[in-house]
Short mmCIF file of C-alpha atoms in Angstrom, two decimals:
data_model
loop_
_atom_site.label_atom_id
_atom_site.label_comp_id
_atom_site.label_asym_id
_atom_site.label_seq_id
_atom_site.Cartn_x
_atom_site.Cartn_y
_atom_site.Cartn_z
CA MET A 1 -127.99 -110.29 -10.55
CA ASP A 2 -125.22 -111.40 -12.91
CA ASN A 3 -121.96 -111.74 -11.02
CA ARG A 4 -120.26 -113.98 -13.62
CA VAL A 5 -116.45 -114.21 -13.48
CA THR A 6 -114.63 -112.02 -15.98
CA PRO A 7 -112.90 -114.34 -18.48
CA PRO A 8 -109.14 -113.86 -18.38
CA ASN A 9 -108.97 -112.63 -21.72
CA SER A 10 -111.54 -109.93 -21.52
CA LEU A 11 -110.16 -106.35 -22.56
CA VAL A 12 -113.44 -104.51 -22.08
CA SER A 13 -116.09 -105.68 -19.59
CA VAL A 14 -119.34 -104.44 -18.74
CA ARG A 15 -120.86 -105.41 -15.51
CA ASN A 16 -124.49 -105.25 -14.29
CA LEU A 17 -124.99 -101.97 -16.48
CA SER A 18 -128.04 -99.96 -16.39
CA PHE A 19 -128.59 -96.80 -17.86
CA SER A 20 -131.84 -94.67 -18.88
CA ARG A 21 -132.83 -91.63 -20.66
CA GLY A 22 -135.65 -89.95 -18.93
CA SER A 23 -138.15 -92.49 -18.06
CA THR A 24 -136.91 -95.02 -20.87
CA LYS A 25 -134.74 -97.92 -19.71
CA ILE A 26 -131.91 -98.06 -22.37
CA PHE A 27 -130.03 -100.94 -20.55
CA ASP A 28 -131.29 -102.93 -17.73
CA ASN A 29 -128.53 -104.78 -15.71
CA ILE A 30 -126.45 -106.16 -18.66
CA SER A 31 -122.99 -107.71 -18.56
CA LEU A 32 -120.89 -108.25 -21.51
CA ASP A 33 -117.30 -109.07 -22.33
CA PHE A 34 -115.13 -108.29 -25.08
CA GLU A 35 -112.26 -110.49 -25.65
CA ARG A 36 -108.86 -109.23 -26.49
CA GLY A 37 -107.94 -109.69 -30.34
CA LYS A 38 -111.58 -110.85 -31.57
CA ILE A 39 -114.09 -108.95 -33.31
CA THR A 40 -117.33 -108.93 -31.09
CA ALA A 41 -120.59 -107.51 -32.44
CA ILE A 42 -123.52 -106.03 -30.77
CA MET A 43 -126.57 -106.37 -32.89
CA GLY A 44 -130.13 -105.40 -32.10
CA PRO A 45 -132.75 -103.24 -33.80
CA SER A 46 -132.49 -99.72 -34.36
CA GLY A 47 -133.13 -97.61 -31.08
CA THR A 48 -131.66 -100.31 -28.59
CA GLY A 49 -129.06 -97.97 -27.53
CA LYS A 50 -126.15 -99.75 -29.25
CA THR A 51 -124.70 -96.47 -30.10
CA THR A 52 -125.16 -95.43 -26.18
CA LEU A 53 -123.21 -98.46 -25.33
CA LEU A 54 -120.18 -97.17 -27.18
CA LYS A 55 -120.31 -93.72 -25.65
CA LEU A 56 -120.74 -95.40 -22.23
CA ILE A 57 -117.36 -97.62 -23.05
CA GLY A 58 -115.62 -94.24 -24.30
CA GLY A 59 -116.76 -92.57 -21.19
CA GLN A 60 -118.68 -89.86 -22.77
CA LEU A 61 -121.96 -90.94 -21.03
CA PHE A 62 -122.14 -92.25 -17.19
CA PRO A 63 -124.11 -95.29 -16.45
CA ASP A 64 -126.87 -95.18 -13.68
CA GLN A 65 -125.43 -98.25 -12.36
CA GLY A 66 -122.86 -100.88 -12.99
CA THR A 67 -119.14 -100.58 -14.18
CA ILE A 68 -117.21 -100.77 -17.33
CA SER A 69 -113.72 -101.48 -17.39
CA VAL A 70 -111.21 -101.07 -20.22
CA ASP A 71 -107.77 -102.86 -19.90
CA GLY A 72 -108.44 -103.24 -16.18
CA GLU A 73 -109.39 -99.43 -15.91
CA ASN A 74 -112.72 -98.73 -14.52
CA VAL A 75 -113.78 -95.80 -17.21
CA HIS A 76 -116.12 -93.74 -15.06
CA GLN A 77 -113.68 -93.56 -12.11
CA LEU A 78 -110.85 -92.02 -13.92
CA ARG A 79 -109.91 -88.66 -13.51
CA ARG A 80 -110.16 -86.45 -16.76
CA ALA A 81 -106.36 -86.71 -17.67
CA GLU A 82 -106.38 -90.48 -17.05
CA LEU A 83 -109.57 -90.93 -19.32
CA TYR A 84 -108.09 -88.96 -22.02
CA ASN A 85 -104.88 -91.08 -21.66
CA LEU A 86 -107.22 -94.29 -22.11
CA ARG A 87 -109.14 -92.58 -25.13
CA LYS A 88 -105.69 -92.30 -26.95
CA ARG A 89 -105.75 -96.10 -27.12
CA LEU A 90 -109.33 -96.22 -27.99
CA GLY A 91 -110.37 -95.42 -31.78
CA MET A 92 -113.85 -94.88 -32.67
CA LEU A 93 -115.27 -94.65 -35.97
CA PHE A 94 -118.63 -92.77 -35.97
CA GLN A 95 -121.34 -93.57 -38.24
CA SER A 96 -121.05 -90.07 -39.91
CA GLY A 97 -117.28 -90.36 -40.03
CA ALA A 98 -117.02 -87.08 -38.06
CA LEU A 99 -114.31 -85.77 -40.09
CA LEU A 100 -113.43 -82.23 -39.42
CA THR A 101 -114.80 -80.47 -42.29
CA ASP A 102 -112.48 -77.52 -42.25
CA MET A 103 -109.39 -79.50 -43.22
CA ASN A 104 -108.46 -82.05 -45.94
CA VAL A 105 -108.13 -85.58 -45.80
CA TYR A 106 -104.27 -85.53 -45.16
CA ASP A 107 -104.80 -83.07 -42.19
CA ASN A 108 -107.86 -85.05 -40.61
CA VAL A 109 -105.65 -88.36 -40.39
CA ALA A 110 -102.76 -86.20 -39.31
CA PHE A 111 -104.78 -84.38 -36.60
CA PRO A 112 -104.60 -86.97 -33.66
CA LEU A 113 -100.85 -87.19 -34.30
CA ARG A 114 -100.30 -83.52 -34.40
CA GLU A 115 -102.52 -83.18 -30.98
CA HIS A 116 -100.82 -85.80 -29.46
CA THR A 117 -97.33 -86.55 -30.53
CA HIS A 118 -94.20 -83.96 -31.02
CA LEU A 119 -93.26 -85.98 -33.95
CA PRO A 120 -91.53 -83.95 -36.92
CA GLU A 121 -93.75 -83.00 -39.80
CA SER A 122 -91.86 -85.56 -42.27
CA MET A 123 -92.36 -88.59 -39.84
CA ILE A 124 -96.12 -87.45 -39.65
CA ARG A 125 -96.33 -87.44 -43.49
CA THR A 126 -94.95 -90.90 -43.48
CA LEU A 127 -97.51 -92.07 -40.77
CA VAL A 128 -100.27 -90.38 -42.62
CA LEU A 129 -99.42 -92.04 -45.99
CA MET A 130 -99.23 -95.46 -44.35
CA LYS A 131 -102.60 -95.15 -42.63
CA LEU A 132 -104.13 -93.73 -45.91
CA GLN A 133 -102.39 -96.55 -47.90
CA ALA A 134 -104.00 -99.12 -45.48
CA VAL A 135 -107.21 -98.02 -46.47
CA GLY A 136 -106.59 -97.44 -50.10
CA LEU A 137 -107.05 -93.85 -50.34
CA ARG A 138 -103.58 -92.51 -50.29
CA GLY A 139 -104.45 -90.96 -53.68
CA ALA A 140 -107.46 -88.84 -52.02
CA ARG A 141 -105.18 -86.84 -49.45
CA ASN A 142 -105.82 -83.51 -50.88
CA LEU A 143 -109.81 -83.87 -51.06
CA MET A 144 -112.08 -82.00 -48.73
CA PRO A 145 -114.33 -83.99 -46.67
CA ASN A 146 -117.32 -82.56 -48.69
CA GLU A 147 -115.94 -84.04 -51.85
CA LEU A 148 -115.72 -87.53 -50.19
CA SER A 149 -118.53 -90.28 -50.92
CA GLY A 150 -120.02 -91.79 -47.71
CA GLY A 151 -117.99 -94.89 -48.10
CA MET A 152 -114.53 -93.05 -48.72
CA ALA A 153 -115.61 -90.60 -45.61
CA ARG A 154 -115.81 -93.86 -43.38
CA ARG A 155 -112.44 -95.11 -44.65
CA ILE A 156 -110.71 -91.89 -44.08
CA ALA A 157 -112.44 -91.95 -40.46
CA LEU A 158 -111.01 -95.40 -39.94
CA ALA A 159 -107.43 -94.25 -41.12
CA ARG A 160 -107.77 -91.39 -38.45
CA ALA A 161 -109.00 -94.09 -36.04
CA ILE A 162 -106.06 -96.05 -36.38
CA ALA A 163 -103.47 -93.18 -36.48
CA LEU A 164 -102.31 -93.51 -32.92
CA ASP A 165 -102.35 -97.35 -33.18
CA PRO A 166 -105.06 -97.86 -30.58
CA MET A 167 -105.77 -101.28 -28.94
CA ILE A 168 -109.47 -101.18 -29.48
CA ILE A 169 -111.56 -99.85 -32.19
CA LEU A 170 -115.25 -99.13 -31.55
CA TYR A 171 -117.35 -99.03 -34.91
CA ASP A 172 -120.59 -97.25 -34.84
CA GLU A 173 -123.01 -98.84 -37.69
CA PRO A 174 -120.09 -99.16 -40.13
CA PHE A 175 -122.07 -100.70 -42.83
CA THR A 176 -125.24 -98.51 -42.79
CA GLY A 177 -126.06 -96.79 -46.17
CA GLN A 178 -123.15 -98.24 -48.16
CA ASP A 179 -123.34 -99.60 -51.60
CA PRO A 180 -122.31 -103.29 -51.99
CA ILE A 181 -118.71 -102.37 -53.15
CA SER A 182 -117.99 -100.02 -50.32
CA MET A 183 -119.72 -102.63 -47.80
CA GLY A 184 -117.31 -105.28 -49.17
CA ILE A 185 -114.24 -102.89 -48.67
CA LEU A 186 -115.43 -102.01 -45.22
CA VAL A 187 -115.86 -105.64 -44.21
CA HIS A 188 -112.54 -106.50 -45.65
CA LEU A 189 -110.83 -103.85 -43.89
CA ILE A 190 -112.40 -104.22 -40.39
CA LYS A 191 -111.37 -107.87 -40.70
CA SER A 192 -107.71 -107.42 -41.89
CA LEU A 193 -106.94 -104.54 -39.69
CA ASN A 194 -107.94 -106.58 -36.63
CA SER A 195 -105.84 -109.37 -37.49
CA THR A 196 -102.81 -107.41 -38.82
CA LEU A 197 -102.73 -104.71 -36.34
CA GLY A 198 -103.64 -107.11 -33.46
CA LEU A 199 -106.51 -104.72 -32.52
CA THR A 200 -109.71 -105.48 -30.60
CA SER A 201 -112.78 -104.52 -32.53
CA ILE A 202 -116.15 -103.84 -30.93
CA ILE A 203 -118.79 -103.51 -33.94
CA VAL A 204 -122.37 -102.20 -33.27
CA SER A 205 -124.66 -102.97 -36.05
CA HIS A 206 -128.18 -104.17 -37.33
CA ASP A 207 -126.66 -105.59 -40.61
CA VAL A 208 -127.22 -109.17 -39.85
CA HIS A 209 -125.42 -110.77 -43.01
CA ASP A 210 -122.08 -108.91 -43.15
CA THR A 211 -121.62 -108.48 -39.46
CA SER A 212 -122.02 -112.16 -38.99
CA ALA A 213 -119.54 -113.08 -41.62
CA ILE A 214 -116.79 -111.24 -39.78
CA ALA A 215 -117.69 -111.39 -35.89
CA ASP A 216 -116.07 -113.88 -33.60
CA TYR A 217 -118.88 -113.42 -31.09
CA ILE A 218 -122.22 -111.71 -31.22
CA TYR A 219 -124.37 -110.19 -28.49
CA VAL A 220 -127.91 -109.64 -29.63
CA LEU A 221 -129.62 -106.86 -27.58
CA SER A 222 -133.39 -105.87 -27.13
CA GLY A 223 -135.49 -103.81 -24.82
CA GLY A 224 -132.48 -103.29 -22.56
CA LYS A 225 -131.64 -106.99 -22.16
CA ILE A 226 -129.23 -109.45 -23.88
CA VAL A 227 -131.58 -111.85 -25.84
CA GLY A 228 -128.84 -113.87 -27.41
CA GLN A 229 -125.29 -114.46 -27.45
CA GLY A 230 -122.84 -116.82 -28.85
CA THR A 231 -120.64 -117.17 -32.19
CA PRO A 232 -122.39 -116.35 -35.32
CA GLN A 233 -123.14 -120.13 -35.77
CA GLU A 234 -124.60 -120.47 -32.18
CA ILE A 235 -126.63 -117.35 -32.99
CA GLN A 236 -128.08 -118.67 -36.22
CA GLN A 237 -129.19 -121.92 -34.62
CA SER A 238 -130.67 -120.09 -31.56
CA ASP A 239 -133.88 -121.29 -30.49
CA SER A 240 -135.12 -118.04 -29.18
CA GLU A 241 -137.91 -116.83 -31.50
CA TRP A 242 -136.73 -113.34 -31.00
CA VAL A 243 -133.23 -113.82 -32.15
CA GLN A 244 -134.79 -115.97 -35.22
CA GLN A 245 -136.83 -112.93 -36.01
CA PHE A 246 -133.99 -110.51 -35.90
CA MET A 247 -131.74 -112.93 -38.02
CA THR A 248 -134.26 -113.81 -40.64
CA GLY A 249 -135.73 -110.42 -40.74
CA ALA A 250 -139.36 -111.74 -40.58
CA ALA A 251 -141.81 -108.77 -40.49
CA ASP A 252 -143.78 -109.95 -37.66
CA GLY A 253 -142.94 -112.07 -34.79
CA PRO A 254 -142.13 -111.24 -30.94
CA VAL A 255 -141.35 -108.02 -32.37
CA HIS A 256 -144.58 -106.66 -33.70
CA PHE A 257 -144.90 -104.94 -36.97
CA HIS A 258 -147.37 -102.62 -35.57
CA TYR A 259 -146.27 -99.60 -32.85
CA PRO A 260 -148.57 -100.09 -29.94
CA ALA A 261 -151.73 -98.52 -30.56
CA LYS A 262 -155.42 -98.55 -29.83
CA ASP A 263 -157.81 -100.83 -31.53
CA TYR A 264 -157.74 -100.24 -35.46
CA VAL A 265 -161.40 -100.12 -35.67
CA ASP A 266 -161.91 -97.88 -32.72
CA ASP A 267 -159.36 -95.67 -34.01
CA LEU A 268 -161.06 -95.33 -37.63
CA LEU A 269 -164.45 -94.64 -36.10
CA SER A 270 -163.23 -92.27 -33.54
CA SER A 271 -163.59 -88.70 -34.01
CA GLY A 272 -160.38 -87.65 -35.00
CA LYS A 273 -159.58 -85.45 -32.11
CA ARG A 274 -156.11 -84.74 -31.20
CA TYR A 275 -155.14 -86.00 -27.72
CA MET B 1 -153.26 -70.97 -11.77
CA THR B 2 -151.53 -74.10 -10.66
CA ASP B 3 -150.52 -74.49 -14.28
CA PHE B 4 -149.20 -70.97 -14.28
CA LEU B 5 -147.13 -71.56 -11.26
CA GLN B 6 -145.80 -74.64 -12.54
CA TYR B 7 -144.97 -73.19 -15.97
CA LEU B 8 -143.22 -70.33 -14.08
CA GLY B 9 -141.35 -72.63 -11.73
CA GLN B 10 -140.13 -74.83 -14.59
CA SER B 11 -139.02 -72.09 -16.84
CA THR B 12 -137.29 -70.36 -14.04
CA ARG B 13 -135.41 -73.84 -13.40
CA ILE B 14 -134.59 -74.14 -17.01
CA SER B 15 -133.19 -70.74 -17.08
CA PHE B 16 -130.98 -71.10 -14.13
CA ALA B 17 -129.80 -74.62 -15.35
CA LYS B 18 -128.68 -73.12 -18.40
CA LEU B 19 -126.94 -70.18 -16.68
CA GLY B 20 -125.05 -72.74 -14.68
CA ARG B 21 -124.08 -74.77 -17.81
CA ALA B 22 -122.86 -71.34 -19.49
CA SER B 23 -120.79 -70.30 -16.38
CA TYR B 24 -119.22 -73.76 -16.14
CA PHE B 25 -118.59 -73.39 -19.88
CA LEU B 26 -117.02 -70.23 -19.43
CA LEU B 27 -114.73 -71.57 -16.58
CA GLU B 28 -113.55 -74.13 -18.82
CA ILE B 29 -112.97 -71.61 -21.75
CA LEU B 30 -110.76 -69.46 -19.28
CA ALA B 31 -108.89 -72.66 -17.97
CA GLY B 32 -107.62 -72.98 -21.48
CA VAL B 33 -106.48 -69.74 -22.45
CA LEU B 34 -102.97 -70.23 -21.14
CA SER B 35 -102.19 -73.23 -23.15
CA LEU B 36 -103.44 -71.16 -26.21
CA PHE B 37 -100.05 -69.38 -26.01
CA ALA B 38 -98.35 -72.48 -26.87
CA ARG B 39 -100.35 -72.58 -30.21
CA PRO B 40 -100.60 -69.34 -31.51
CA ARG B 41 -101.54 -70.54 -35.02
CA LEU B 42 -105.10 -71.60 -33.72
CA LEU B 43 -105.51 -68.01 -32.52
CA LEU B 44 -104.34 -66.30 -35.88
CA LYS B 45 -106.74 -68.41 -37.88
CA GLN B 46 -109.86 -67.27 -35.78
CA LEU B 47 -108.48 -63.68 -35.66
CA TYR B 48 -108.78 -63.74 -39.20
CA SER B 49 -112.15 -65.22 -39.27
CA VAL B 50 -113.72 -63.29 -36.42
CA GLY B 51 -111.71 -60.03 -36.83
CA VAL B 52 -110.56 -59.45 -40.13
CA LEU B 53 -113.61 -60.58 -41.96
CA SER B 54 -115.62 -58.26 -40.03
CA PHE B 55 -113.63 -55.28 -41.31
CA LEU B 56 -115.98 -54.35 -44.13
CA ILE B 57 -119.14 -54.18 -42.50
CA ILE B 58 -117.63 -52.35 -39.60
CA THR B 59 -115.94 -49.56 -41.79
CA ILE B 60 -118.98 -49.16 -44.08
CA SER B 61 -121.37 -48.84 -40.99
CA GLY B 62 -118.87 -46.53 -39.34
CA LEU B 63 -118.51 -44.13 -42.08
CA PHE B 64 -122.10 -43.79 -42.51
CA VAL B 65 -123.07 -43.50 -38.92
CA GLY B 66 -120.54 -40.71 -38.61
CA MET B 67 -121.96 -38.95 -41.66
CA VAL B 68 -125.57 -39.08 -40.38
CA LEU B 69 -124.12 -37.89 -36.78
CA SER B 70 -122.74 -34.85 -38.49
CA LEU B 71 -125.64 -33.95 -40.46
CA GLN B 72 -128.12 -34.24 -37.35
CA GLY B 73 -125.59 -32.54 -35.05
CA TYR B 74 -124.97 -29.56 -37.18
CA TYR B 75 -128.82 -28.76 -37.60
CA THR B 76 -129.23 -28.75 -33.98
CA LEU B 77 -126.04 -27.16 -33.06
CA SER B 78 -126.31 -24.35 -35.71
CA ASP B 79 -129.45 -23.31 -33.90
CA PHE B 80 -127.36 -22.15 -31.04
CA GLY B 81 -124.45 -21.01 -33.20
CA ALA B 82 -122.33 -23.69 -31.86
CA GLU B 83 -121.66 -25.43 -35.10
CA GLU B 84 -117.80 -25.49 -34.06
CA SER B 85 -118.56 -27.98 -31.53
CA LEU B 86 -119.47 -30.52 -34.07
CA GLY B 87 -116.14 -32.29 -33.90
CA VAL B 88 -116.23 -32.86 -30.33
CA MET B 89 -120.06 -33.94 -30.55
CA VAL B 90 -119.31 -36.53 -33.34
CA ALA B 91 -116.23 -37.70 -31.46
CA ALA B 92 -117.88 -38.13 -28.02
CA SER B 93 -120.81 -39.92 -29.38
CA LEU B 94 -118.78 -42.29 -31.35
CA VAL B 95 -116.10 -42.97 -28.86
CA ARG B 96 -118.36 -43.28 -25.84
CA GLU B 97 -121.29 -44.94 -27.37
CA LEU B 98 -122.10 -45.57 -30.81
CA GLY B 99 -118.41 -46.89 -31.56
CA PRO B 100 -118.74 -49.83 -28.71
CA VAL B 101 -122.39 -50.42 -28.91
CA VAL B 102 -123.03 -50.51 -32.74
CA SER B 103 -119.90 -52.33 -33.50
CA GLY B 104 -120.81 -54.65 -30.75
CA LEU B 105 -124.27 -55.21 -32.42
CA LEU B 106 -122.82 -55.54 -35.72
CA PHE B 107 -120.26 -58.15 -34.30
CA ALA B 108 -122.80 -60.40 -33.06
CA GLY B 109 -124.80 -60.24 -36.13
CA ARG B 110 -121.96 -61.13 -38.40
CA ALA B 111 -119.38 -62.93 -36.31
CA GLY B 112 -121.41 -64.21 -33.38
CA SER B 113 -124.15 -65.75 -35.47
CA ALA B 114 -121.42 -67.23 -37.62
CA LEU B 115 -119.73 -68.72 -34.62
CA THR B 116 -122.85 -70.35 -33.04
CA ALA B 117 -123.63 -71.96 -36.50
CA GLU B 118 -120.13 -73.28 -36.78
CA ILE B 119 -120.15 -74.85 -33.30
CA GLY B 120 -123.83 -75.95 -33.53
CA LEU B 121 -122.93 -77.86 -37.03
CA MET B 122 -119.84 -79.30 -35.45
CA LYS B 123 -122.01 -80.70 -32.67
CA ALA B 124 -124.54 -81.92 -35.04
CA THR B 125 -122.22 -83.72 -37.28
CA GLU B 126 -120.43 -85.40 -34.30
CA GLN B 127 -117.14 -83.53 -34.74
CA LEU B 128 -116.98 -82.36 -31.38
CA SER B 129 -117.66 -85.70 -29.89
CA GLY B 130 -115.28 -87.21 -32.24
CA MET B 131 -112.68 -85.05 -31.10
CA GLU B 132 -113.23 -85.93 -27.47
CA MET B 133 -113.01 -89.68 -28.47
CA MET B 134 -109.56 -88.50 -30.05
CA ALA B 135 -108.88 -87.36 -26.52
CA VAL B 136 -108.59 -83.86 -27.63
CA ASP B 137 -110.48 -81.37 -25.59
CA PRO B 138 -113.02 -79.65 -27.99
CA ILE B 139 -113.25 -76.58 -25.64
CA ARG B 140 -109.34 -75.94 -25.66
CA ARG B 141 -109.12 -76.70 -29.45
CA ILE B 142 -112.29 -75.19 -30.88
CA ILE B 143 -113.97 -72.82 -28.29
CA THR B 144 -111.04 -71.04 -26.41
CA PRO B 145 -109.24 -69.85 -29.49
CA ARG B 146 -112.75 -68.47 -30.89
CA PHE B 147 -113.35 -66.77 -27.42
CA VAL B 148 -110.13 -65.06 -27.12
CA ALA B 149 -110.13 -64.03 -30.87
CA GLY B 150 -113.39 -62.37 -30.12
CA LEU B 151 -112.24 -60.55 -27.04
CA ILE B 152 -109.02 -59.11 -28.95
CA SER B 153 -111.06 -58.26 -32.05
CA MET B 154 -113.92 -56.39 -30.59
CA PRO B 155 -112.02 -53.41 -29.16
CA LEU B 156 -110.02 -52.99 -32.29
CA LEU B 157 -113.18 -53.11 -34.76
CA ALA B 158 -114.78 -50.69 -32.26
CA ALA B 159 -111.78 -48.31 -32.44
CA LEU B 160 -112.04 -48.80 -36.15
CA PHE B 161 -115.57 -47.70 -36.17
CA SER B 162 -115.00 -44.71 -34.13
CA ALA B 163 -112.14 -43.49 -36.25
CA VAL B 164 -113.78 -44.21 -39.68
CA GLY B 165 -116.99 -42.47 -38.12
CA ILE B 166 -114.95 -39.24 -37.20
CA ILE B 167 -113.58 -39.13 -40.93
CA GLY B 168 -117.14 -39.55 -42.00
CA GLY B 169 -118.11 -36.83 -39.78
CA GLN B 170 -115.42 -34.46 -40.75
CA LEU B 171 -116.29 -35.08 -44.62
CA VAL B 172 -119.80 -34.09 -44.11
CA GLY B 173 -119.41 -31.32 -41.60
CA CYS B 174 -116.29 -29.60 -43.24
CA GLY B 175 -117.06 -30.70 -46.88
CA LEU B 176 -120.76 -30.48 -47.15
CA LEU B 177 -121.52 -28.35 -44.52
CA SER B 178 -119.70 -25.24 -43.70
CA VAL B 179 -117.89 -26.25 -40.44
CA ASP B 180 -114.42 -24.77 -40.05
CA GLU B 181 -111.82 -27.75 -40.27
CA GLY B 182 -109.55 -26.14 -37.77
CA ALA B 183 -112.22 -25.55 -35.12
CA PHE B 184 -113.63 -29.14 -35.88
CA TRP B 185 -110.57 -30.83 -35.03
CA SER B 186 -109.23 -28.37 -32.10
CA GLN B 187 -112.51 -28.59 -30.33
CA MET B 188 -112.35 -32.48 -30.71
CA GLN B 189 -108.89 -32.51 -29.26
CA ALA B 190 -109.69 -30.15 -26.40
CA GLY B 191 -112.95 -31.86 -25.66
CA ILE B 192 -112.06 -35.66 -25.59
CA ASP B 193 -110.36 -36.80 -22.44
CA PHE B 194 -108.11 -39.81 -23.05
CA LYS B 195 -109.03 -41.50 -19.79
CA ASP B 196 -112.75 -40.58 -19.48
CA ASP B 197 -113.76 -41.00 -23.04
CA ILE B 198 -111.31 -43.26 -24.81
CA ILE B 199 -110.24 -45.72 -22.15
CA ASN B 200 -113.94 -46.11 -20.83
CA GLY B 201 -114.88 -46.78 -24.76
CA VAL B 202 -112.27 -49.40 -24.79
CA ILE B 203 -113.55 -50.98 -21.73
CA LYS B 204 -117.10 -51.16 -23.08
CA SER B 205 -115.94 -52.95 -26.19
CA LEU B 206 -114.08 -55.26 -24.27
CA VAL B 207 -117.23 -56.37 -22.06
CA PHE B 208 -119.34 -56.29 -25.41
CA GLY B 209 -116.83 -58.52 -26.89
CA PHE B 210 -116.51 -61.03 -23.78
CA VAL B 211 -120.22 -61.30 -23.53
CA SER B 212 -121.11 -61.70 -27.32
CA SER B 213 -118.40 -64.28 -27.80
CA TRP B 214 -119.44 -66.03 -24.71
CA ILE B 215 -123.22 -66.22 -25.78
CA ALA B 216 -122.56 -67.07 -29.30
CA LEU B 217 -120.10 -69.99 -28.63
CA PHE B 218 -122.34 -71.18 -25.67
CA GLU B 219 -125.53 -71.33 -27.60
CA GLY B 220 -123.68 -73.14 -30.43
CA TYR B 221 -122.16 -75.75 -27.86
CA ASP B 222 -125.60 -75.95 -26.21
CA ALA B 223 -127.54 -76.11 -29.39
CA ILE B 224 -129.83 -79.18 -29.81
CA PRO B 225 -127.75 -80.88 -32.73
CA THR B 226 -130.52 -80.74 -35.43
CA SER B 227 -130.81 -78.12 -38.17
CA GLU B 228 -133.85 -76.61 -36.51
CA GLY B 229 -131.98 -76.47 -33.21
CA VAL B 230 -128.88 -74.76 -34.86
CA SER B 231 -131.09 -72.47 -36.35
CA ARG B 232 -132.97 -71.45 -33.33
CA ALA B 233 -129.47 -71.22 -31.40
CA THR B 234 -128.20 -68.80 -33.90
CA THR B 235 -131.43 -66.60 -33.58
CA ARG B 236 -130.84 -66.65 -29.62
CA THR B 237 -127.25 -65.72 -30.04
CA VAL B 238 -128.42 -62.50 -31.86
CA VAL B 239 -131.20 -61.61 -29.92
CA ASN B 240 -129.41 -62.25 -26.53
CA SER B 241 -126.30 -60.50 -27.44
CA ALA B 242 -128.12 -57.41 -28.51
CA PHE B 243 -130.01 -57.30 -25.17
CA SER B 244 -127.18 -57.94 -23.29
CA ILE B 245 -125.01 -55.32 -24.98
CA LEU B 246 -127.75 -52.77 -24.66
CA GLY B 247 -128.41 -53.52 -20.90
CA LEU B 248 -124.71 -53.52 -20.00
CA ASP B 249 -124.26 -50.23 -22.00
CA PHE B 250 -126.69 -48.53 -19.88
CA ILE B 251 -125.03 -49.93 -16.62
CA LEU B 252 -121.63 -49.28 -17.57
CA THR B 253 -122.39 -45.85 -18.77
CA ALA B 254 -124.18 -44.95 -15.40
CA LEU B 255 -121.10 -46.29 -13.73
CA MET B 256 -118.60 -44.50 -15.77
CA PHE B 257 -120.21 -41.33 -16.48
CA GLY B 258 -122.88 -41.07 -13.74
CA GLU B 259 -121.10 -38.52 -11.45
CA HIS B 260 -120.56 -36.07 -14.11
#
């Protein structure tokens, strides 16, 4: 049982969280803290439930056990209206961007403003152009989502995520499938937005190199447990074999190259009947 | 035997669970209807894509159904020397049955399948989830306007279908065949009752619009968010809507016209 004291600076704190899908345990009694103003990364191989953790923080999924509190509020005990109020202060960047495909870039960024504020259209225009300027895509405002490259779509989604000036941004695999230039732009954006807007960022990623370049603190997850945590330097020097394998990308180690299977020779010589 | 029982139990359980989800979904849709009045633009856009874009298929089908009715009716009626009743026969068939039912089936095929595919793809591309995270309720913002648009469009489309069908019937009956035009219209006027025929037809089309919009939107919302899942959901929309429309039509007809 992890009953450690919540650090005073913790904006999001996860306590004794367990979550399973069917019979698979995704999280097994884990506790994490995300400090105010910092960039915290959650790393681990694909399929360790990193995205699930973001959905739990955003209140889209319910934990089997444990609590998650954001800015002092227990996410899963909030009433619907309170949860929606909390979400206005949370920005989430989906891996796919999740832009609304029936409106152009401008309207996508204006969407949360139009839904949640009663600002006049001239004010919305100013805000939208400012957010687009921040991600360097003010000139792309008339394009439709299907005309954007993957990297551009993610930047537009980022502009939309900061439209309501949230206190926290959750990034779901922001670097996956990006070319080196888009990657560089995104790394720079995440870092600079965090410092200029005074945000708290939570990044879920399996990209070791770029994530450790900008993260202040890293949690490494595997098999539903935290297998390593610390600053990027501490993680690099971790004496855990598992963390070392993950950070260096070795093909075999504590995480085996082979998916569990029966003996190779037996398998080749068996009749091949499906079972 | 045990396998069979297990299978039966499991599929019953799954069906009931789905029915439960669908009912809850409907309640959530209805809860958002009032707030829709504050934003009529959302509704207008959907009225266009659900209703206006179905105009062509409804008009053309209505015209042909009316023409065929007139042809077939004429041959049967003329055996009894009752071809003057062609007008009332065509109008009653259309207003009571074919208008609501056929336009309901066409609506499910044209607008319902489009709704399911649209919502299913929005789910697959995380647009619905993204909206939730932006503190925007996707049911209110996306689903309710489409539902209300379906509910409003369906009676209008059914009325259009019947009107065009009657014109088609008149063209064939009085133009191609030799029914007297005066008799065609006056018998129709005398034989069709506003409450019994027209209002009942409108009620039917409202019910069909309600059910097929509900099915289409729920199947999209409940779809497995993959290309295969969305394609299956679209198929289920068309099949389930057709069954529901035909089944409900029988029940409604029995209730409305059973005592005559």
